[in-house]
Amino acid sequence: MASLTSGAYPPNLKAEEREALIETVKDWSIGNGLAVRPPPTVIAAEADPKAISAINVPVTLFPSPFPRQCFAQAKSVQKTYNELYASVSRDEQFLAQVVKEVEGGDDFIRNLWNVHQKVKAEGYTQPLSLGLFRSDYMVHQDTSTSTPSLQVKQVEFNTIAASFGGLSTYTSLLHNSIAEDALDLPENTTAHGLAAGIESAYHAYPKSELGHQKAVIFLVQGGERNVFDQRHLEYQIAKASPAIPVFRLPYADVLKHTTLADTAKRQLLYRLPRNPSKVYEVAVIYMRSGYDPSDYPGQEAWDARYHLERSHAIKCPTILTQLAGTKKVQQILTTPKTSSAPSALSKFIKDDTEDAAELWRSFTNIYPLDTSEAGLEARKKALDPQLCQSYVLKPQREGGGNNTYRGAIPAFLKSVPEAHWGSYILMELITPPPVQNIILRNGNLEQGGVICELGVYGTCLWDQSTGEVRRNEEAGFLLRTKGDKSEEGGVAAGFGCMDSCTLV
Ligand code: ADP
Ligand code: MG
Ligand code: MG
């Protein structure tokens, strides 16, 4: 596969130039909040008992080269993706079928579905739904045609807690501030774009009938290290719309600090912990938690999710939207039509349009592992010690660290009861062209081959009952980079790092 750059990239620096650059990146990062709370392996809890320290987020010293037409392709398809996922999340029957196929081996998905069922039985009171989405891609070199071309292929679509929008904006600014002018660095407006999505939902929520001030809640995990990423969105809202109150609420405190009004609408009321006589009506719940089973250590956490879901607040996301983001849904949507059946995608989007063609171009092969004909075929590949090398096996989980790669697939699958194999999907590995970069992580440099994953953000506000789309915007990008020896790419999980694009 051809390298993406000719000549020396990243540039060969002399030792003193390198030291000066590290100094610049370290200072710029802390000075501008391109930061995370340190993991205990970097600063031990005993050394920082009050948790006051912050370190710069792992970041590449240089923006990674990224093919211009791939970047444009990913950006231009985002609004179609927003519309598609809004549409999927409105199709309860379709999602019921998906849940049925995976719940046997997946209590978490079943529990989410049960919460939705309970709320549905009493009736949702809030028709509006907010999506802050992120569609992730890697570059794939298509050699199947006579003129080999580079295309982006979708890794996954995130509908809950899609992170790094705040930090990605600052990574682009960092690289811009230290770049030579020869580089083509696209502007990155993610923090602004995501904040504008939240603001639009806030404004769409009418004035409180109960006479309270409206507010936005960021629902967060306790002990979150990636806190500045979230804070940047909060600060952006404060800058653009200073009149909008924003509060951070740890998921574990939902039932302590919020109640539902005793009305048909069940407005969500938030009492300020430091002054409980001050009550706000929550217009928007922006979830940066609730996507991982560990967020639900017991029944109380599930009660809290039910409490939020049945409230009148606009949820980002609702449970249906969260479920629309599962890998199983992605597998079904990317499955082409057969001679006897239309594609699932055609249920949600007119499939003879250029928009639909763009979606299809961004798909890669994903297979079920159920007992269908395609599933049985995929099982053979997954269990074969040679064939499995081209695949990744995924459960219905978010947040990194849940997948099984290549040669580890057969043994893993055999460790799972066969009746539960349908809870997983098998996806072809995308193998992007090699790129070289230098990562600054915890003060140390790692130089070598890297793999880049582009995320494109989108915001969407729609009416779950009528289907009316009130807002549909593309909202900036993220480039995350990992060493080419690492399977997973999550920055928070500790393997990847922040990056930005120089278009080539
Ligand atoms: P999660 O929702 O946990 O982030 P992903 O589907 O994004 O799950 O997988 C995690 C990581 O695994 C990705 O960031 C990427 O580095 C790698 N990965 C996932 N799918 C593929 C694929 N088809 N080809 C290559 N790498 C992949
Ligand atoms: Mg994900
Ligand atoms: Mg991912």
XYZ file of C-alpha atoms and ligand atoms in Angstrom:
533
model
C 0.000 0.000 0.000
C 1.335 3.390 -0.957
C 2.464 5.674 1.823
C 0.384 8.808 2.271
C 3.340 11.133 2.188
C 6.396 11.559 0.122
C 9.529 13.005 1.656
C 10.280 13.160 5.344
C 7.160 13.364 7.438
C 7.090 14.037 10.236
C 10.103 16.306 9.720
C 13.423 15.135 11.071
C 14.115 17.370 14.033
C 17.450 17.993 15.699
C 17.501 17.160 19.398
C 17.222 20.803 20.478
C 14.373 21.530 18.034
C 12.557 18.532 19.366
C 12.981 19.640 22.989
C 11.714 23.114 22.125
C 8.666 21.649 20.380
C 7.860 19.416 23.346
C 8.108 22.452 25.615
C 5.742 24.393 23.358
C 3.197 21.553 23.169
C 3.283 20.944 26.926
C 2.703 24.595 27.775
C 0.144 25.254 25.053
C -1.839 22.191 26.142
C -2.159 23.168 29.795
C -2.532 26.844 28.943
C -5.486 26.101 26.666
C -7.081 23.112 28.374
C -5.935 20.388 26.007
C -5.765 18.316 29.165
C -6.992 15.341 31.152
C -6.885 14.345 34.802
C -3.918 11.987 35.171
C -4.373 8.235 35.444
C -3.131 6.814 38.774
C -0.265 5.138 36.898
C 1.067 8.622 36.044
C 0.261 10.488 39.258
C -0.585 8.175 42.155
C -3.695 9.002 44.185
C -1.536 9.448 47.325
C 0.553 12.087 45.555
C -2.584 14.031 44.637
C -5.176 13.337 47.343
C -7.297 16.367 46.382
C -7.238 15.476 42.651
C -5.987 18.904 41.600
C -3.522 17.901 38.900
C -4.059 17.890 35.171
C -1.689 16.719 32.432
C -1.656 17.280 28.713
C -3.710 14.794 26.767
C -1.611 12.389 24.683
C -1.204 14.160 21.358
C 0.771 13.863 18.132
C 3.493 16.487 17.694
C 2.344 16.961 14.089
C -0.985 16.732 12.307
C -1.263 13.437 10.417
C -1.615 13.490 6.644
C -5.146 12.555 5.613
C -6.418 12.191 2.034
C -8.363 15.283 1.090
C -11.116 13.500 -0.826
C -11.644 11.050 2.060
C -12.021 13.933 4.479
C -14.555 15.557 2.157
C -16.367 12.266 1.679
C -16.792 11.737 5.437
C -17.953 15.290 6.026
C -20.411 15.346 3.182
C -22.214 12.156 4.225
C -22.761 13.274 7.840
C -26.142 14.928 7.411
C -27.446 11.829 5.676
C -26.197 9.754 8.601
C -27.920 12.106 11.063
C -31.185 11.681 9.215
C -30.734 7.925 8.952
C -30.181 7.468 12.679
C -33.040 9.794 13.602
C -35.175 7.635 11.362
C -33.901 4.350 12.844
C -34.550 5.567 16.373
C -38.188 6.253 15.400
C -38.692 2.685 14.202
C -39.533 0.898 17.398
C -40.480 -2.349 15.677
C -37.128 -2.538 13.930
C -35.275 -1.901 17.193
C -37.467 -4.456 19.008
C -36.304 -7.027 16.459
C -32.662 -6.036 16.968
C -33.014 -6.312 20.743
C -34.629 -9.729 20.361
C -31.651 -10.927 18.353
C -29.010 -9.850 20.882
C -30.677 -9.864 24.308
C -30.158 -13.604 24.897
C -26.475 -12.954 25.550
C -26.795 -9.365 26.623
C -28.540 -8.367 29.880
C -27.472 -4.749 29.464
C -29.327 -4.296 26.180
C -32.332 -6.147 27.591
C -32.398 -3.866 30.651
C -32.284 -0.764 28.453
C -35.130 -2.121 26.372
C -37.182 -2.881 29.500
C -36.832 0.717 30.664
C -38.055 1.925 27.294
C -41.015 -0.514 27.431
C -42.042 0.759 30.855
C -41.991 4.388 29.708
C -43.816 3.531 26.526
C -46.595 1.877 28.525
C -47.286 5.076 30.461
C -46.532 7.306 27.455
C -43.544 9.478 26.570
C -44.363 13.153 27.218
C -41.450 14.662 25.253
C -41.592 14.177 21.472
C -38.287 15.947 20.749
C -35.078 13.976 20.669
C -31.526 15.335 20.457
C -28.620 13.530 18.825
C -24.993 14.582 19.202
C -23.574 11.912 16.937
C -20.129 10.888 15.767
C -19.479 8.676 12.786
C -16.002 7.078 12.812
C -13.971 6.062 9.771
C -10.659 4.715 8.598
C -9.167 5.156 5.161
C -9.390 2.085 2.980
C -7.565 1.513 -0.262
C -9.963 -0.042 -2.753
C -7.981 -2.243 -5.122
C -11.023 -3.974 -6.579
C -11.339 -1.443 -9.400
C -8.907 -0.802 -12.241
C -8.086 2.613 -10.767
C -7.386 1.929 -7.081
C -8.925 4.653 -4.960
C -8.876 5.718 -1.336
C -12.199 5.795 0.464
C -13.294 6.227 4.041
C -14.983 3.194 5.528
C -17.133 3.469 8.618
C -15.821 1.869 11.811
C -18.928 2.623 13.853
C -21.609 5.208 14.548
C -21.897 6.668 18.067
C -25.237 7.878 19.386
C -24.389 8.257 23.081
C -21.604 10.157 24.868
C -19.643 10.700 21.633
C -16.584 12.331 23.149
C -13.493 14.394 22.245
C -15.355 17.160 20.421
C -14.032 19.727 22.893
C -10.442 18.475 22.852
C -10.413 17.976 19.069
C -11.114 21.668 18.538
C -8.107 22.521 20.692
C -5.887 19.902 19.043
C -6.530 21.552 15.696
C -5.703 24.939 17.238
C -2.481 23.544 18.736
C -1.316 22.062 15.449
C -2.279 25.249 13.672
C -0.213 27.314 16.082
C 2.953 25.270 15.526
C 2.520 24.262 11.876
C 4.611 25.395 8.962
C 2.445 27.305 6.482
C 2.821 24.608 3.827
C 0.326 22.400 5.646
C -3.390 22.420 4.806
C -5.155 22.267 8.175
C -8.945 22.300 8.025
C -10.714 24.483 10.546
C -12.295 22.481 13.349
C -15.494 23.895 14.838
C -16.621 20.886 16.869
C -16.926 22.555 20.280
C -19.011 25.274 18.727
C -21.081 22.824 16.670
C -21.915 20.472 19.537
C -22.701 23.346 21.897
C -25.010 24.829 19.253
C -26.840 21.489 19.085
C -27.456 21.550 22.835
C -28.503 25.215 22.680
C -31.019 24.489 19.925
C -32.687 21.803 22.051
C -32.728 24.162 25.020
C -34.519 26.804 22.943
C -36.937 24.251 21.483
C -38.081 23.385 25.009
C -40.856 25.864 25.874
C -40.817 28.270 28.800
C -41.474 26.473 32.096
C -45.206 26.271 32.885
C -44.200 25.816 36.525
C -42.406 29.145 36.655
C -38.860 27.741 36.942
C -35.761 28.753 35.088
C -34.766 26.216 32.419
C -31.383 24.464 32.540
C -29.129 21.982 30.776
C -27.699 19.000 32.658
C -24.471 17.257 31.658
C -24.937 13.783 33.119
C -21.437 12.530 33.877
C -19.571 9.568 35.323
C -18.068 9.906 38.797
C -14.275 10.306 38.653
C -14.282 11.199 34.936
C -10.721 11.897 33.758
C -11.754 13.318 30.397
C -13.465 16.191 32.166
C -11.960 19.094 30.197
C -13.343 17.726 26.952
C -16.796 18.091 28.493
C -15.981 21.420 30.128
C -15.054 22.917 26.755
C -18.629 22.313 25.559
C -19.960 23.845 28.752
C -17.677 26.888 28.389
C -18.675 27.235 24.747
C -22.364 27.347 25.745
C -21.503 29.932 28.413
C -19.695 32.016 25.797
C -22.357 31.789 23.082
C -25.438 31.809 25.339
C -24.503 33.096 28.804
C -28.151 32.977 29.902
C -28.317 29.166 29.692
C -27.561 27.540 33.076
C -25.483 24.362 32.695
C -24.910 21.918 35.552
C -22.837 18.762 35.841
C -24.657 15.920 37.579
C -22.895 12.639 38.399
C -25.069 9.736 37.276
C -25.041 8.287 40.808
C -26.708 11.485 42.139
C -29.666 11.627 39.739
C -32.256 10.501 42.282
C -30.719 12.637 45.033
C -30.876 15.958 43.198
C -33.754 15.611 40.722
C -37.476 14.949 41.042
C -40.358 14.736 38.604
C -43.151 17.288 38.826
C -46.466 15.761 39.814
C -48.065 16.705 36.513
C -49.086 14.884 33.361
C -45.860 16.098 31.700
C -43.509 14.931 34.467
C -41.092 17.833 34.124
C -37.617 17.044 35.444
C -36.722 19.363 38.329
C -33.148 19.882 39.474
C -32.378 21.224 42.935
C -29.090 23.015 43.257
C -27.093 20.909 45.774
C -25.598 23.998 47.433
C -29.003 25.719 47.647
C -31.880 23.206 47.425
C -34.515 25.942 47.481
C -33.310 26.923 43.995
C -35.148 24.729 41.486
C -34.523 24.497 37.730
C -36.614 22.771 35.091
C -34.295 20.579 33.028
C -34.778 21.233 29.322
C -31.936 19.027 28.079
C -30.182 15.978 29.526
C -26.841 15.541 27.751
C -25.543 12.090 28.663
C -21.802 11.568 28.963
C -22.526 8.425 30.982
C -25.043 5.596 30.958
C -23.481 3.736 28.002
C -21.496 1.183 29.979
C -22.773 -1.589 32.274
C -20.501 -0.229 35.019
C -22.679 2.910 35.054
C -25.453 0.650 36.408
C -24.003 -1.027 39.514
C -27.444 -1.802 40.946
C -31.200 -1.378 40.674
C -31.027 2.255 41.805
C -29.056 3.176 38.693
C -31.691 1.536 36.492
C -34.384 3.367 38.460
C -32.488 6.581 37.724
C -32.441 5.846 33.996
C -36.192 5.141 34.083
C -36.723 8.381 36.020
C -34.870 10.374 33.337
C -36.422 8.540 30.395
C -40.010 9.164 31.567
C -39.303 12.820 32.301
C -40.242 15.684 30.009
C -36.602 16.721 29.478
C -35.211 16.420 25.952
C -32.864 13.445 26.125
C -29.543 13.253 24.319
C -30.039 10.396 23.705
C -33.282 8.560 24.405
C -32.982 4.833 24.961
C -34.238 4.203 21.426
C -31.507 6.449 20.014
C -28.905 4.745 22.203
C -30.035 1.360 20.841
C -29.938 2.685 17.279
C -26.178 3.108 17.855
C -25.513 -0.579 18.494
C -23.153 -2.530 16.258
C -25.999 -4.925 15.469
C -27.966 -2.064 13.899
C -24.880 -1.074 11.914
C -24.492 -4.659 10.693
C -28.120 -4.800 9.549
C -27.995 -1.390 7.843
C -24.823 -2.270 5.938
C -26.184 -5.584 4.637
C -26.982 -5.277 0.918
C -30.257 -6.323 -0.637
C -30.580 -9.854 -1.989
C -32.575 -11.173 -4.949
C -35.424 -11.942 -2.552
C -35.260 -9.105 0.001
C -34.702 -5.344 -0.101
C -31.935 -3.832 2.045
C -32.869 -2.733 5.584
C -31.401 0.648 4.691
C -34.132 1.207 2.105
C -36.666 1.199 4.942
C -35.085 4.367 6.290
C -33.816 6.255 3.323
C -34.710 6.344 -0.367
C -32.116 4.008 -1.808
C -31.961 5.271 -5.390
C -30.472 8.649 -4.423
C -26.914 9.982 -4.460
C -27.165 10.346 -0.652
C -27.856 6.639 -0.297
C -25.032 5.818 -2.701
C -22.688 7.839 -0.473
C -23.787 5.818 2.546
C -23.180 2.538 0.698
C -19.698 3.706 -0.335
C -18.833 4.278 3.331
C -19.877 0.776 4.458
C -17.602 -2.176 4.906
C -18.649 -5.812 5.293
C -20.208 -6.724 8.614
C -21.776 -10.116 9.292
C -24.166 -11.513 11.881
C -23.071 -14.479 13.989
C -26.576 -15.879 14.373
C -28.031 -19.035 12.840
C -29.063 -17.414 9.550
C -27.273 -18.558 6.416
C -25.008 -15.478 6.520
C -24.445 -16.052 10.231
C -23.363 -19.663 9.763
C -20.976 -18.570 6.986
C -19.506 -15.912 9.298
C -19.113 -18.434 12.128
C -16.894 -20.506 9.866
C -14.663 -17.491 9.195
C -14.585 -16.503 12.855
C -13.533 -19.995 13.952
C -10.941 -20.531 11.228
C -7.406 -19.735 12.469
C -6.448 -18.246 9.058
C -9.646 -16.518 7.936
C -10.244 -14.918 11.334
C -7.094 -12.789 10.785
C -9.104 -10.337 8.649
C -11.811 -9.660 11.226
C -12.776 -7.989 14.465
C -15.507 -9.406 16.675
C -17.718 -6.895 18.473
C -20.330 -7.107 21.229
C -23.062 -4.466 21.706
C -20.871 -2.147 23.781
C -19.442 1.373 23.719
C -16.396 3.110 25.107
C -13.520 0.981 23.876
C -11.836 -2.169 25.116
C -14.684 -4.560 24.305
C -13.646 -6.061 20.963
C -11.740 -9.219 20.065
C -9.257 -9.091 17.178
C -7.902 -11.466 14.574
C -6.308 -14.605 15.988
C -7.970 -14.198 19.374
C -11.451 -14.597 17.869
C -11.807 -18.422 17.695
C -10.864 -19.048 21.334
C -13.004 -16.156 22.488
C -16.030 -17.349 20.561
C -15.624 -20.879 21.904
C -15.619 -19.435 25.438
C -19.094 -17.977 24.829
C -22.151 -20.297 24.933
C -23.176 -20.894 21.336
C -26.716 -19.754 22.120
C -25.280 -16.259 22.708
C -23.172 -15.872 19.564
C -25.961 -13.866 17.963
C -25.153 -11.026 20.404
C -21.924 -10.355 18.469
C -21.105 -9.175 14.973
C -18.076 -9.938 12.800
C -16.553 -7.030 10.894
C -13.868 -6.919 8.219
C -10.756 -5.095 9.394
C -10.022 -1.846 7.598
C -6.281 -1.504 6.967
C -5.392 2.122 6.266
C -2.217 3.130 4.420
C 0.762 3.608 6.755
C 1.378 7.031 8.267
C 4.306 8.111 10.440
C 4.015 10.424 13.412
C 5.366 11.149 16.885
C 3.129 10.868 19.930
C 3.787 12.806 23.123
C 2.333 10.760 25.963
C 3.019 11.366 29.646
C 6.140 13.306 28.744
C 7.585 10.528 26.561
C 7.840 10.378 22.785
C 6.655 7.383 20.765
C 7.706 7.560 17.131
C 6.672 5.225 14.332
C 3.813 3.892 12.248
C 0.384 5.079 13.302
C -3.216 4.359 12.357
C -5.628 7.250 12.131
C -9.382 7.192 12.754
C -11.462 10.127 11.611
C -14.665 11.005 13.461
C -17.223 13.403 12.046
C -19.745 14.934 14.418
C -23.343 15.746 13.672
C -26.194 17.336 15.571
C -29.807 16.472 14.953
C -33.013 17.536 16.672
C -36.128 15.719 15.572
C -39.709 15.001 16.555
C -39.955 11.355 17.492
C -43.702 11.199 16.746
C -44.029 13.202 13.527
C -40.523 12.656 12.157
C -40.068 16.379 11.563
C -36.342 17.182 11.586
C -35.835 20.569 13.262
C -32.072 20.648 12.994
C -29.555 18.661 10.997
C -25.948 19.860 10.965
C -22.471 18.511 10.412
C -20.445 19.630 13.424
C -16.693 19.278 12.987
C -14.272 16.385 13.233
C -11.866 14.402 15.374
C -8.698 12.634 14.357
C -7.559 9.955 16.790
C -4.326 8.155 16.229
C -2.825 5.021 17.714
C 0.416 3.152 17.294
C 0.051 0.609 14.495
C 0.771 -2.207 16.954
C -2.278 -1.357 19.067
C -5.691 -2.861 18.278
C -7.854 -0.394 20.180
C -7.835 3.334 19.620
C -9.644 4.883 22.564
C -7.838 7.932 23.918
C -9.511 7.592 27.290
C -8.760 3.863 27.359
C -5.083 4.805 27.182
C -3.971 3.551 23.772
C -4.776 6.296 21.315
C -3.986 9.974 21.215
C -5.435 13.211 19.891
C -4.428 14.317 16.430
C -5.615 16.607 13.630
C -5.524 16.400 9.845
C -3.264 17.934 7.288
C -5.005 17.313 3.998
C -2.912 15.730 1.271
P -16.252 1.357 20.567
O -17.705 1.678 20.437
O -15.952 0.598 21.819
O -15.375 2.553 20.360
P -15.341 0.492 17.929
O -16.205 -0.235 16.980
O -15.066 1.909 17.629
O -15.946 0.300 19.386
O -13.960 -0.274 18.041
C -12.904 0.197 18.865
C -11.625 0.367 18.066
O -11.288 -0.838 17.398
C -11.715 1.402 16.957
O -11.472 2.705 17.447
C -10.634 0.924 16.001
O -9.355 1.343 16.430
C -10.722 -0.580 16.131
N -11.626 -1.112 15.088
C -12.950 -1.340 15.189
N -13.462 -1.810 14.040
C -12.450 -1.875 13.158
C -12.333 -2.274 11.793
N -13.377 -2.727 11.104
N -11.111 -2.208 11.203
C -10.027 -1.775 11.898
N -10.081 -1.381 13.183
C -11.262 -1.426 13.826
Mg -18.548 3.588 20.005
Mg -15.213 3.668 18.636
